[in-house]
Short mmCIF file of C-alpha atoms in Angstrom, two decimals:
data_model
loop_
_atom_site.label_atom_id
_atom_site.label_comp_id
_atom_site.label_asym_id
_atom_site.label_seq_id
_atom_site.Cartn_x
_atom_site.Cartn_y
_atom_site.Cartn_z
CA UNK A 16 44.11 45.35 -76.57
CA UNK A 17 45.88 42.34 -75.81
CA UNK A 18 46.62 44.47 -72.48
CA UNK A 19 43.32 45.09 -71.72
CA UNK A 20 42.41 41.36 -72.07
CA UNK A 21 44.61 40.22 -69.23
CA UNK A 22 43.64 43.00 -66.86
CA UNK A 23 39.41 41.91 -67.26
CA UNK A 24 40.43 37.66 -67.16
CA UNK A 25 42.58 38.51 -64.35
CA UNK A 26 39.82 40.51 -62.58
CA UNK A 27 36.95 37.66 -63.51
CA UNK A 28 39.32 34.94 -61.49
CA UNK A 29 39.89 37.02 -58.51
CA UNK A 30 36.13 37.94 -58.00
CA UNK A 31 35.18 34.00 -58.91
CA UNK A 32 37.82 32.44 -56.48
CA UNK A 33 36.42 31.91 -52.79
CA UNK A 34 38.14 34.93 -51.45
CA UNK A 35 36.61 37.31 -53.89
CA UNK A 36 33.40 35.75 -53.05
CA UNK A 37 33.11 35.96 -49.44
CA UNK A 38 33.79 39.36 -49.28
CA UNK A 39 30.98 40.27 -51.78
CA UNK A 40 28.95 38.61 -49.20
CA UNK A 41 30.32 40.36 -46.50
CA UNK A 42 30.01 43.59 -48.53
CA UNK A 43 26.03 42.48 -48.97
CA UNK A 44 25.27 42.01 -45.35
CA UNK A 45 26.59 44.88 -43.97
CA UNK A 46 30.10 43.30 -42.85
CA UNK A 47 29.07 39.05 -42.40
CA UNK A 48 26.69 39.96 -40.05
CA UNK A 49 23.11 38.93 -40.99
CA UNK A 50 20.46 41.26 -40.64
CA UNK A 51 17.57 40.80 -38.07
CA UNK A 52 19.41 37.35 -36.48
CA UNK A 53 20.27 37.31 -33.34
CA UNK A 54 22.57 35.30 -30.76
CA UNK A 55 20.45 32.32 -29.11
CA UNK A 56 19.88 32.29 -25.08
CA UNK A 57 19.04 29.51 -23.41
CA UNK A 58 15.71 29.74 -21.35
CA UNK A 59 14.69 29.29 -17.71
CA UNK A 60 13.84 25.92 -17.17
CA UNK A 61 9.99 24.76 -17.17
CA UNK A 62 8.60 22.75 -14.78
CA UNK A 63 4.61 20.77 -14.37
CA UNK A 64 3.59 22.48 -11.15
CA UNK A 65 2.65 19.83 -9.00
CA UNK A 66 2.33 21.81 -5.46
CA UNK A 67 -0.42 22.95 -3.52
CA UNK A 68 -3.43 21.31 -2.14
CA UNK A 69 -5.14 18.46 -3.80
CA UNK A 70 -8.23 15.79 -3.52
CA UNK A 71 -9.68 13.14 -5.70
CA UNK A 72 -11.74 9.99 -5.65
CA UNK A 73 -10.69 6.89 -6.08
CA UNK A 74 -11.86 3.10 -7.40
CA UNK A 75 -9.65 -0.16 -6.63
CA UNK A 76 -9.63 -3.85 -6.20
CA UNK A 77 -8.38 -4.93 -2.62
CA UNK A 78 -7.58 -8.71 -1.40
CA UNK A 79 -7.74 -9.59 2.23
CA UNK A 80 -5.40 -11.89 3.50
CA UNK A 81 -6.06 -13.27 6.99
CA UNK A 82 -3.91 -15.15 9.75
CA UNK A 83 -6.31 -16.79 12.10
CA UNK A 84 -3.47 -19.53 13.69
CA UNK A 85 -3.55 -17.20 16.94
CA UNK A 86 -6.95 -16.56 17.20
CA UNK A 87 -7.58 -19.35 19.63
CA UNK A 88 -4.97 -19.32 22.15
CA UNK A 89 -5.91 -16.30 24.87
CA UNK A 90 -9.26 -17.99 24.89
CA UNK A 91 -8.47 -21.55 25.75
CA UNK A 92 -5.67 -20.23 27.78
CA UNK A 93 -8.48 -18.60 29.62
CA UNK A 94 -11.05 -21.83 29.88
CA UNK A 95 -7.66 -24.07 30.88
CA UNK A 96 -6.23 -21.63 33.05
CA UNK A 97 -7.09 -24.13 36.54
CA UNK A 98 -6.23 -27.08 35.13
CA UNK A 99 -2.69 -28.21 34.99
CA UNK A 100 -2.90 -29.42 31.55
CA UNK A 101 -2.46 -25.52 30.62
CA UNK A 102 0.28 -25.46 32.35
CA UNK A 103 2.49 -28.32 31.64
CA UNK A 104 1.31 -29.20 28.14
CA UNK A 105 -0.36 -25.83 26.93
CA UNK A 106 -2.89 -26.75 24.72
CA UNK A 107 -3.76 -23.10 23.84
CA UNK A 108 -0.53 -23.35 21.68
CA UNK A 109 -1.97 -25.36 19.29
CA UNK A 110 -2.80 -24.37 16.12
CA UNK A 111 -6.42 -25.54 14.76
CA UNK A 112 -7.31 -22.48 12.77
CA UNK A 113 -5.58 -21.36 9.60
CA UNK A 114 -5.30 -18.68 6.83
CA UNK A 115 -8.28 -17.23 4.88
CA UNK A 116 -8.35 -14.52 1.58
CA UNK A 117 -10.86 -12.26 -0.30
CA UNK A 118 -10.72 -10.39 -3.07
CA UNK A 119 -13.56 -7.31 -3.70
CA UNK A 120 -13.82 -3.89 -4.96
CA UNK A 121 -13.19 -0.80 -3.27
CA UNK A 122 -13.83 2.74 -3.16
CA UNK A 123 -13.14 6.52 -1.69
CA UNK A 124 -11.42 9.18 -2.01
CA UNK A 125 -8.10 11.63 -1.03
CA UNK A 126 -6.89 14.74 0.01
CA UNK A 127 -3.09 16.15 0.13
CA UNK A 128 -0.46 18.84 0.06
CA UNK A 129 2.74 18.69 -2.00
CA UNK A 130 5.69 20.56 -1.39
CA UNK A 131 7.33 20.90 -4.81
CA UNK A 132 11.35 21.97 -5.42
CA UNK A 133 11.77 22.17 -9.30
CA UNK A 134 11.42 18.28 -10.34
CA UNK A 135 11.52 16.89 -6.66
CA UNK A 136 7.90 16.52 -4.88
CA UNK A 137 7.50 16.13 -0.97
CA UNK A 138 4.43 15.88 -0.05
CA UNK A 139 1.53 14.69 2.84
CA UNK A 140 -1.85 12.41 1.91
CA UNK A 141 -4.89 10.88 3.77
CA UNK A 142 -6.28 8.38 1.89
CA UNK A 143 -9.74 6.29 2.62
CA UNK A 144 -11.50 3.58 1.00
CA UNK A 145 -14.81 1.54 1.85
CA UNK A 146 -14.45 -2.13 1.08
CA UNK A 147 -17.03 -4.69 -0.76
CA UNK A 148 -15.70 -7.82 1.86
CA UNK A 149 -17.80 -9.61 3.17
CA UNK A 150 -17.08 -11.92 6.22
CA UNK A 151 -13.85 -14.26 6.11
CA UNK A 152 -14.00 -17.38 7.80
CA UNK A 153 -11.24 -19.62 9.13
CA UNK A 154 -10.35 -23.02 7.91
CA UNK A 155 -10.44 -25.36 11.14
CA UNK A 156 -8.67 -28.23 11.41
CA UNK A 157 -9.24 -29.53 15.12
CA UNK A 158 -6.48 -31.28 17.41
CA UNK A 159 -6.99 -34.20 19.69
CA UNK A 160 -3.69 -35.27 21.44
CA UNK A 161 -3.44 -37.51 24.78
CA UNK A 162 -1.16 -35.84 27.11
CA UNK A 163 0.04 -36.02 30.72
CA UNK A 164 0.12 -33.19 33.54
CA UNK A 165 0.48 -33.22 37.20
CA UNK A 166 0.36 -37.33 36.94
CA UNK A 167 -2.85 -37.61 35.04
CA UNK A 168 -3.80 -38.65 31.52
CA UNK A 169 -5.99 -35.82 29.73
CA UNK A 170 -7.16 -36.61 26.18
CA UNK A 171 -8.13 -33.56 25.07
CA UNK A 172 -9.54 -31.61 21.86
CA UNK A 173 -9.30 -28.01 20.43
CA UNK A 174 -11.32 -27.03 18.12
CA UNK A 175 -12.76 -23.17 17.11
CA UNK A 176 -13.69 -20.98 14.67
CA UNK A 177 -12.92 -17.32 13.85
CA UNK A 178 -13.87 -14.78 11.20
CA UNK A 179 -13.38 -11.40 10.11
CA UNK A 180 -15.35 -8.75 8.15
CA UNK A 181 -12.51 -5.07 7.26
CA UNK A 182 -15.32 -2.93 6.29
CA UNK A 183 -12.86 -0.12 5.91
CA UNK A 184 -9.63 1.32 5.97
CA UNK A 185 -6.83 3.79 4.68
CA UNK A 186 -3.43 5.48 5.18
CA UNK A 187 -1.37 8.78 6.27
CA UNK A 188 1.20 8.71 3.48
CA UNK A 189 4.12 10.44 3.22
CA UNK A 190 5.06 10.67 -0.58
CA UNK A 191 8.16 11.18 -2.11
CA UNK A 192 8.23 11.84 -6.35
CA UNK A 193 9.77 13.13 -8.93
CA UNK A 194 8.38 15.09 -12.52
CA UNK A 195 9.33 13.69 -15.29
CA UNK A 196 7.09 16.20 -18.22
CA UNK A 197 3.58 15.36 -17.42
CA UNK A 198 4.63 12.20 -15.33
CA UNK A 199 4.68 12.40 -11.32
CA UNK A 200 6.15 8.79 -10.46
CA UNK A 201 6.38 8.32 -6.44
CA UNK A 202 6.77 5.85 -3.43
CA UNK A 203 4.85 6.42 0.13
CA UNK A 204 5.35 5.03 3.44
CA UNK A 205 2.94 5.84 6.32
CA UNK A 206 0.22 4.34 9.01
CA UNK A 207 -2.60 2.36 8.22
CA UNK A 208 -5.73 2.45 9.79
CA UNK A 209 -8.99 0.24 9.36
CA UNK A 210 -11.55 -1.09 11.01
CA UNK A 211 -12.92 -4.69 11.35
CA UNK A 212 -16.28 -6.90 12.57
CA UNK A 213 -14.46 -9.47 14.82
CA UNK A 214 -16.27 -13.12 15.93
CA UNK A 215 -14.11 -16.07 17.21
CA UNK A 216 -15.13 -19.23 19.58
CA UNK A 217 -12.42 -22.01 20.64
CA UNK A 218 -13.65 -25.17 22.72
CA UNK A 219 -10.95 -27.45 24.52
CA UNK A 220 -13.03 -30.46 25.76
CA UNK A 221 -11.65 -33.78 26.62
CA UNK A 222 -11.57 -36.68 29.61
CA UNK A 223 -8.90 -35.93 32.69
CA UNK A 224 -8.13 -39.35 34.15
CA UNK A 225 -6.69 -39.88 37.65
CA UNK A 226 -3.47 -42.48 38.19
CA UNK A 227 -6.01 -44.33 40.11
CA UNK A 228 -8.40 -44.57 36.53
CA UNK A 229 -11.42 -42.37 37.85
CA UNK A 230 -12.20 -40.41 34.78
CA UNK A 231 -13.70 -37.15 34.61
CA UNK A 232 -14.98 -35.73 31.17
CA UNK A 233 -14.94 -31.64 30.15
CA UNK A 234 -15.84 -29.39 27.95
CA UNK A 235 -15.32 -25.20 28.03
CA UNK A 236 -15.97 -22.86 25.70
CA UNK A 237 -15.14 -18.67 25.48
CA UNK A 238 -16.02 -16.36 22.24
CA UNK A 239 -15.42 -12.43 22.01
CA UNK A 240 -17.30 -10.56 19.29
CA UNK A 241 -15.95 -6.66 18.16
CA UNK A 242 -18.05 -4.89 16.11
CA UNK A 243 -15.88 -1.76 14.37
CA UNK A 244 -12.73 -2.47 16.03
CA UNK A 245 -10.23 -0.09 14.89
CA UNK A 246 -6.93 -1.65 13.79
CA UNK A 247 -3.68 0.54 12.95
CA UNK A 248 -0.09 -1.09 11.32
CA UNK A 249 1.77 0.19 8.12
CA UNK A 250 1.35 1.48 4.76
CA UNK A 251 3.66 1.37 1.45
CA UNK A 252 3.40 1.40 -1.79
CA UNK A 253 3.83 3.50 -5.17
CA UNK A 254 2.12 4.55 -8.26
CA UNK A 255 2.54 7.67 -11.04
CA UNK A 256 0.12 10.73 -11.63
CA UNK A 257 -0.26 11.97 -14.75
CA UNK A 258 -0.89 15.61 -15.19
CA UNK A 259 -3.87 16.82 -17.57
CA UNK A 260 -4.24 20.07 -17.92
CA UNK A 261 -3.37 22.41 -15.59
CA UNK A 262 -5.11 21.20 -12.82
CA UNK A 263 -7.05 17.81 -12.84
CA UNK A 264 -5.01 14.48 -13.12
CA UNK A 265 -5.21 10.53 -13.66
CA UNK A 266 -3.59 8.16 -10.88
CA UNK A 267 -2.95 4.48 -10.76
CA UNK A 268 -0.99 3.20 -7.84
CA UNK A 269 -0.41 0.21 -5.50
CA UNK A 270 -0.80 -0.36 -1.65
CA UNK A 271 -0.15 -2.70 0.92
CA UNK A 272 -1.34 -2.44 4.52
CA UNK A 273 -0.30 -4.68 7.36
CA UNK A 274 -1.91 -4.24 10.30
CA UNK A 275 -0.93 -5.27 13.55
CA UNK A 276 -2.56 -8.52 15.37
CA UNK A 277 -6.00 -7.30 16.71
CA UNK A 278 -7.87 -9.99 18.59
CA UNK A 279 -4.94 -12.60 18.00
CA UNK A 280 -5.70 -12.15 14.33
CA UNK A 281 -3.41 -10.77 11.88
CA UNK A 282 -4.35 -9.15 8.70
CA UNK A 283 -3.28 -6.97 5.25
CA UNK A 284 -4.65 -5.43 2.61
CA UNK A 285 -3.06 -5.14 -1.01
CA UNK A 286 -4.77 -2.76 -3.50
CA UNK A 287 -4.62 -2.05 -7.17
CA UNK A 288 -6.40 1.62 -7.59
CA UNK A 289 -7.51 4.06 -10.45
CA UNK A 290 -7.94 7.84 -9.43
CA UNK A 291 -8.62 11.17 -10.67
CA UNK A 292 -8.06 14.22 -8.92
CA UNK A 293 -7.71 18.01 -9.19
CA UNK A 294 -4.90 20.07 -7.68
CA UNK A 295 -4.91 23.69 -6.56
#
């Protein structure tokens, strides 16, 4: 008996100890291998698809800024061109007219085509709004100066005013981005285009007096007027489209356009925008 004892507690310790119990395991699972799993595979990466055609409309708020300092000099050049004065002194250099700003809503809409390589986006937009601003006029500050040309004394005056209505404008972007989930952040560079209502006067009026003290007084004026004069420069910016769906999509994004002097005058456009559009 006392046999038969040892044999079973030696038995009981073997099948308790760690050994013993992973190979009743192993026994119950058909060898350690558990039924119905299965070895894991990594997937094919997903990506938002982002290419294709695509248009929208668009709402924003654009500010004007406007450099009028050279919007007097070709036309007193002109009106001073057969007087030495012009020539010795140039009094179409001189500055009487200064820098003017709006701010107003905008509106309009866009059309596009990205290119898309997995996360990277390439891609092509036109992009048109129609402006709220209303005519901005030029501060004046007129210049009287006594100068001498040719041996006479001319005391002379320029004064002017200019102003300028952009009644529309847009861009040819090309964009650049990159998907991030439902995120397309990008940057653009490209040509601006706009058009603008145009008015500007400048006067140069005065007294010439002779070395022998005849004095003779003058005055001459020139204005130009442009209605829809186009006006082209640059265009960058950035903003971030967010996908909904698996089409339509929300954009906010920020533009500047300088455009290149038109009539002497120089002017940009910065605009903060809201979109939605729908892609194909």
């Amino acid at each position: 008996m006392c046999g038969v004892r040892l044999a079973l507690g030696i038995a009981a310790v073997l099948a308790l100890s760690p050994a013993g119990m992973r190979g009743a395991a192993a026994a119950d699972y058909g060898g350690g291998v558990l039924r119905g799993s299965s070895v894991y595979e990594l997937g094919s990466p997903q990506y938002v698809r982002w290419g294709g055609i695509y248009f929208g409309g668009q709402a924003g708020y654009s500010q004007a800024s406007v450099d009028f300092a050279d919007a007097t000099k070709s036309l007193v050049a002109f009106v001073l061109r057969n007087l030495a004065v012009e020539i010795e002194a140039a009094p179409s250099e001189w500055e009487v007219l200064g820098k003017g700003d709006q701010r107003a809503p905008s509106f309009g809409g866009f059309i596009g085509y990205n290119a898309q390589w997995d996360d990277v986006i390439l891609g092509l937009e036109l992009n048109y709004n129609r402006s709220r601003f209303t005519e901005i006029d030029a501060p004046l500050t007129p210049i009287e100066r006594v100068v001498s040309a040719n041996g006479n004394t001319y005391d002379i005056t320029i004064t002017g005013a200019a102003s300028m209505k952009i009644t529309d404008f847009g861009s040819v972007r090309a964009r650049a981005g990159y998907v991030m989930g439902s995120f397309l952040p990008y940057g653009f560079v490209g040509v601006a285009l706009g058009r603008a209502n145009i008015v500007r006067t400048a006067t140069a009026s005065g007294t010439e007096t002779t070395p022998q003290n005849v004095v003779t007084p003058f005055s001459f004026t020139a204005s130009d007027e442009r209605s829809g004069a186009f006006m082209w420069g640059w265009a960058v910016g950035g903003g971030v489209d967010v996908a909904l769906g698996s089409r339509a999509f929300l954009r906010g994004d920020l533009e500047y356009l300088g455009f290149a002097p038109i009539s002497d005058i120089k002017a940009s456009v910065m605009t903060a925008r809201a979109a939605v559009g729908v892609r194909f």
